[in-house]
Amino acid sequence: MTGLLEYELGGGVRAFTAGRDIDLPYTVVQPHQTHTTNVAYVDRPDLTREDLEGVDALVTDLTDVAIGVRTADCIPVLLYDPVNRAIGAAHSGWRGTVNMIVKKTVIEMCRLFGTRPDDILAVIGPGIDYDSFQVGDDVALTFKESGFPIERIWSFRGARQEGSMKGGHHIDLKECVRYSLTECGVPEKNITVSAIDTYTDDRFYSARREGISCGRNINAIMLI
């Protein structure tokens, strides 16, 4: 899989992120994401984006069916239950993060497949980093009221500097997602967090750097 960013989750599964100009090695079932917290069960391989309208996370226990989410600064989360042979993929932008889409995806895996959170292996993939995710007062307030440990996920860095990500409020989305996973019962040792900042790494699409009409990174996982 030349050019793909691959994740090591043990035997029985393949997981990767395909960034800029990287061809997918096989078909990936993807939803039409609209920043909801809707989670859909993929029960057949021919589901289309139209079938999955308004969905931002997928789960399945089908073998050889890749599921994935599209991101361009939002945080992708890939989940693997090696005991019950089930997988999940979630698109966690700031709205999805505040509304705990990752927790809802874990809960759905538990409900459908008998997953135990302490068996889950998780990847928090490439997305916008703390230093690059500068937000306004309204988004900062939303996170302050969300129940996250504010001292770990927010900072105010003085007056905003026009044309840069310096100053202003900053939110650590990856830490928010990691915290959400641990609150669900996923052990910290089972969580891999990518150090890649899509805003500063031009191997990956970034809506904040390039505009919202840019391409999308594909983050996928498949039982084999």
CSV table of C-alpha atoms in Angstrom, one decimal:
chain,number,residue,atom,x,y,z
A,1,MET,CA,0.0,0.0,0.0
A,2,THR,CA,2.6,2.5,-1.2
A,3,GLY,CA,2.0,6.1,0.1
A,4,LEU,CA,-0.6,5.1,2.7
A,5,LEU,CA,-0.1,5.9,6.3
A,6,GLU,CA,-0.8,2.5,7.8
A,7,TYR,CA,-1.6,1.6,11.4
A,8,GLU,CA,-0.5,-1.5,13.3
A,9,LEU,CA,-3.4,-3.0,15.2
A,10,GLY,CA,-2.3,-6.6,15.1
A,11,GLY,CA,-3.5,-9.4,12.9
A,12,GLY,CA,-6.9,-9.6,11.4
A,13,VAL,CA,-7.4,-6.0,10.4
A,14,ARG,CA,-6.0,-3.3,8.1
A,15,ALA,CA,-6.2,0.4,8.9
A,16,PHE,CA,-4.8,3.4,7.0
A,17,THR,CA,-5.1,7.1,6.1
A,18,ALA,CA,-4.8,8.1,2.5
A,19,GLY,CA,-3.7,11.7,2.2
A,20,ARG,CA,-3.3,14.0,-0.8
A,21,ASP,CA,-3.3,12.3,-4.2
A,22,ILE,CA,-3.1,8.8,-2.8
A,23,ASP,CA,-5.3,6.2,-4.5
A,24,LEU,CA,-7.3,3.8,-2.3
A,25,PRO,CA,-6.2,0.2,-2.5
A,26,TYR,CA,-9.8,-1.0,-2.5
A,27,THR,CA,-13.4,0.3,-2.2
A,28,VAL,CA,-14.2,2.0,1.1
A,29,VAL,CA,-17.8,2.4,2.3
A,30,GLN,CA,-18.1,6.1,3.3
A,31,PRO,CA,-21.1,8.1,4.7
A,32,HIS,CA,-22.2,11.5,3.6
A,33,GLN,CA,-21.0,13.4,6.7
A,34,THR,CA,-22.9,16.4,8.0
A,35,HIS,CA,-21.3,16.9,11.5
A,36,THR,CA,-24.0,14.8,13.2
A,37,THR,CA,-23.5,12.1,15.9
A,38,ASN,CA,-25.4,9.5,13.8
A,39,VAL,CA,-23.8,6.0,13.8
A,40,ALA,CA,-24.8,3.5,11.1
A,41,TYR,CA,-24.3,-0.3,10.9
A,42,VAL,CA,-22.8,-1.4,7.6
A,43,ASP,CA,-24.6,-4.6,6.8
A,44,ARG,CA,-23.7,-4.9,3.1
A,45,PRO,CA,-20.7,-3.9,1.0
A,46,ASP,CA,-22.6,-1.9,-1.6
A,47,LEU,CA,-23.9,0.9,0.6
A,48,THR,CA,-23.5,4.3,-1.0
A,49,ARG,CA,-23.0,7.8,0.5
A,50,GLU,CA,-26.6,8.4,-0.5
A,51,ASP,CA,-27.7,5.4,1.6
A,52,LEU,CA,-25.7,6.9,4.5
A,53,GLU,CA,-26.9,10.5,4.3
A,54,GLY,CA,-26.3,12.5,7.5
A,55,VAL,CA,-24.1,9.8,9.1
A,56,ASP,CA,-20.7,10.5,10.7
A,57,ALA,CA,-19.7,7.2,12.1
A,58,LEU,CA,-19.9,3.6,10.8
A,59,VAL,CA,-19.5,0.2,12.5
A,60,THR,CA,-19.5,-3.3,11.0
A,61,ASP,CA,-18.6,-6.9,11.7
A,62,LEU,CA,-18.4,-7.9,8.0
A,63,THR,CA,-15.1,-9.3,6.8
A,64,ASP,CA,-13.4,-7.7,3.7
A,65,VAL,CA,-15.6,-4.7,3.8
A,66,ALA,CA,-13.7,-1.5,4.4
A,67,ILE,CA,-15.4,1.4,6.2
A,68,GLY,CA,-14.1,4.9,6.5
A,69,VAL,CA,-14.5,8.6,7.1
A,70,ARG,CA,-13.4,11.7,5.2
A,71,THR,CA,-11.5,14.4,7.0
A,72,ALA,CA,-9.6,17.6,6.2
A,73,ASP,CA,-8.6,18.9,9.7
A,74,CYS,CA,-11.4,17.1,11.7
A,75,ILE,CA,-10.2,14.1,13.7
A,76,PRO,CA,-10.7,10.6,12.3
A,77,VAL,CA,-11.0,7.8,14.8
A,78,LEU,CA,-10.6,4.1,13.9
A,79,LEU,CA,-11.7,1.4,16.3
A,80,TYR,CA,-11.0,-2.4,16.4
A,81,ASP,CA,-12.4,-5.0,18.7
A,82,PRO,CA,-10.2,-8.1,18.1
A,83,VAL,CA,-12.2,-10.3,20.5
A,84,ASN,CA,-15.6,-10.0,18.8
A,85,ARG,CA,-14.2,-9.1,15.4
A,86,ALA,CA,-15.8,-5.7,14.9
A,87,ILE,CA,-14.7,-2.3,13.7
A,88,GLY,CA,-15.7,1.4,13.8
A,89,ALA,CA,-14.8,4.6,12.0
A,90,ALA,CA,-15.9,8.1,13.3
A,91,HIS,CA,-15.5,11.6,11.9
A,92,SER,CA,-15.0,13.9,14.9
A,93,GLY,CA,-15.0,17.6,14.0
A,94,TRP,CA,-15.4,20.1,16.8
A,95,ARG,CA,-19.2,19.6,16.9
A,96,GLY,CA,-19.0,15.9,16.9
A,97,THR,CA,-16.3,16.0,19.5
A,98,VAL,CA,-18.4,18.2,21.9
A,99,ASN,CA,-21.4,15.9,21.3
A,100,MET,CA,-19.3,12.7,22.0
A,101,ILE,CA,-19.6,11.0,18.6
A,102,VAL,CA,-16.7,8.7,19.6
A,103,LYS,CA,-18.5,7.6,22.8
A,104,LYS,CA,-21.7,6.9,20.8
A,105,THR,CA,-19.7,4.8,18.3
A,106,VAL,CA,-18.2,2.7,21.1
A,107,ILE,CA,-21.7,2.3,22.7
A,108,GLU,CA,-23.0,1.1,19.3
A,109,MET,CA,-20.3,-1.5,19.0
A,110,CYS,CA,-21.1,-2.7,22.5
A,111,ARG,CA,-24.8,-2.9,21.7
A,112,LEU,CA,-24.4,-4.6,18.3
A,113,PHE,CA,-21.4,-6.8,18.7
A,114,GLY,CA,-20.9,-7.4,22.5
A,115,THR,CA,-17.8,-5.3,22.4
A,116,ARG,CA,-16.1,-4.6,25.8
A,117,PRO,CA,-14.4,-1.1,25.8
A,118,ASP,CA,-11.3,-2.5,27.4
A,119,ASP,CA,-10.7,-4.7,24.4
A,120,ILE,CA,-10.9,-1.9,21.9
A,121,LEU,CA,-7.7,-0.8,20.0
A,122,ALA,CA,-8.1,2.8,18.8
A,123,VAL,CA,-6.3,5.1,16.4
A,124,ILE,CA,-6.8,8.9,16.5
A,125,GLY,CA,-5.5,9.8,13.1
A,126,PRO,CA,-4.1,12.9,11.4
A,127,GLY,CA,-6.0,16.1,12.2
A,128,ILE,CA,-5.6,19.6,13.2
A,129,ASP,CA,-3.3,20.0,16.3
A,130,TYR,CA,-3.6,22.1,19.4
A,131,ASP,CA,-1.3,24.9,18.2
A,132,SER,CA,-3.2,25.2,14.9
A,133,PHE,CA,-6.8,25.0,16.1
A,134,GLN,CA,-7.5,28.6,16.9
A,135,VAL,CA,-11.2,29.2,17.6
A,136,GLY,CA,-13.5,32.1,18.5
A,137,ASP,CA,-15.1,33.0,21.8
A,138,ASP,CA,-18.3,31.0,21.0
A,139,VAL,CA,-16.6,27.7,20.3
A,140,ALA,CA,-14.2,28.1,23.3
A,141,LEU,CA,-17.3,28.7,25.5
A,142,THR,CA,-18.9,25.6,24.1
A,143,PHE,CA,-15.9,23.5,25.1
A,144,LYS,CA,-15.7,25.1,28.5
A,145,GLU,CA,-19.3,24.0,29.2
A,146,SER,CA,-18.9,20.5,27.7
A,147,GLY,CA,-17.4,18.7,30.7
A,148,PHE,CA,-13.9,18.1,29.2
A,149,PRO,CA,-11.0,18.8,31.6
A,150,ILE,CA,-10.6,22.4,30.5
A,151,GLU,CA,-7.0,22.8,31.8
A,152,ARG,CA,-5.9,20.0,29.4
A,153,ILE,CA,-7.9,20.9,26.2
A,154,TRP,CA,-8.1,24.8,26.2
A,155,SER,CA,-5.8,27.8,26.4
A,156,PHE,CA,-6.0,31.5,25.7
A,157,ARG,CA,-2.8,32.8,24.1
A,158,GLY,CA,-3.4,36.6,23.9
A,159,ALA,CA,-4.6,38.8,21.1
A,160,ARG,CA,-5.2,37.0,17.8
A,161,GLN,CA,-2.6,37.8,15.1
A,162,GLU,CA,-4.1,38.4,11.7
A,163,GLY,CA,-3.2,35.8,9.1
A,164,SER,CA,-1.7,33.3,11.7
A,165,MET,CA,-2.8,30.8,14.2
A,166,LYS,CA,-0.9,32.7,17.0
A,167,GLY,CA,-2.9,34.1,19.8
A,168,GLY,CA,-6.6,33.6,20.6
A,169,HIS,CA,-8.3,30.6,22.0
A,170,HIS,CA,-7.0,27.1,21.2
A,171,ILE,CA,-8.6,23.7,21.6
A,172,ASP,CA,-6.9,20.4,21.6
A,173,LEU,CA,-9.3,18.2,19.6
A,174,LYS,CA,-7.1,15.1,19.7
A,175,GLU,CA,-6.9,15.3,23.5
A,176,CYS,CA,-10.7,15.7,23.7
A,177,VAL,CA,-11.2,12.6,21.6
A,178,ARG,CA,-8.6,10.7,23.6
A,179,TYR,CA,-10.3,11.7,26.9
A,180,SER,CA,-13.7,10.6,25.5
A,181,LEU,CA,-12.3,7.2,24.7
A,182,THR,CA,-10.8,6.7,28.2
A,183,GLU,CA,-14.1,7.9,29.7
A,184,CYS,CA,-15.8,5.0,27.8
A,185,GLY,CA,-13.4,2.6,29.3
A,186,VAL,CA,-10.8,2.2,26.5
A,187,PRO,CA,-7.4,1.8,28.2
A,188,GLU,CA,-4.9,4.6,27.5
A,189,LYS,CA,-2.4,2.0,26.4
A,190,ASN,CA,-4.7,0.9,23.6
A,191,ILE,CA,-5.0,4.4,22.1
A,192,THR,CA,-2.6,5.5,19.3
A,193,VAL,CA,-2.6,9.3,18.7
A,194,SER,CA,-1.1,10.6,15.4
A,195,ALA,CA,1.4,13.4,15.7
A,196,ILE,CA,0.5,14.7,12.3
A,197,ASP,CA,-1.0,18.2,12.1
A,198,THR,CA,-3.0,18.4,8.9
A,199,TYR,CA,-2.8,22.2,8.9
A,200,THR,CA,1.0,22.2,8.8
A,201,ASP,CA,1.7,19.0,6.8
A,202,ASP,CA,0.9,19.5,3.2
A,203,ARG,CA,0.9,15.8,2.5
A,204,PHE,CA,-2.7,16.0,3.9
A,205,TYR,CA,-5.7,18.1,2.9
A,206,SER,CA,-6.5,20.9,5.3
A,207,ALA,CA,-9.8,22.9,5.0
A,208,ARG,CA,-8.4,25.6,7.2
A,209,ARG,CA,-5.3,26.0,5.1
A,210,GLU,CA,-6.8,25.4,1.6
A,211,GLY,CA,-10.5,26.2,2.0
A,212,ILE,CA,-13.5,24.0,2.6
A,213,SER,CA,-13.7,22.9,-1.1
A,214,CYS,CA,-10.3,21.1,-0.9
A,215,GLY,CA,-10.0,17.3,-1.1
A,216,ARG,CA,-10.4,15.0,1.8
A,217,ASN,CA,-8.2,12.5,3.5
A,218,ILE,CA,-9.7,9.0,3.7
A,219,ASN,CA,-9.3,7.1,6.9
A,220,ALA,CA,-10.3,3.4,6.7
A,221,ILE,CA,-10.4,0.2,8.5
A,222,MET,CA,-11.2,-3.4,7.3
A,223,LEU,CA,-11.5,-6.8,8.9
A,224,ILE,CA,-9.5,-9.4,7.0
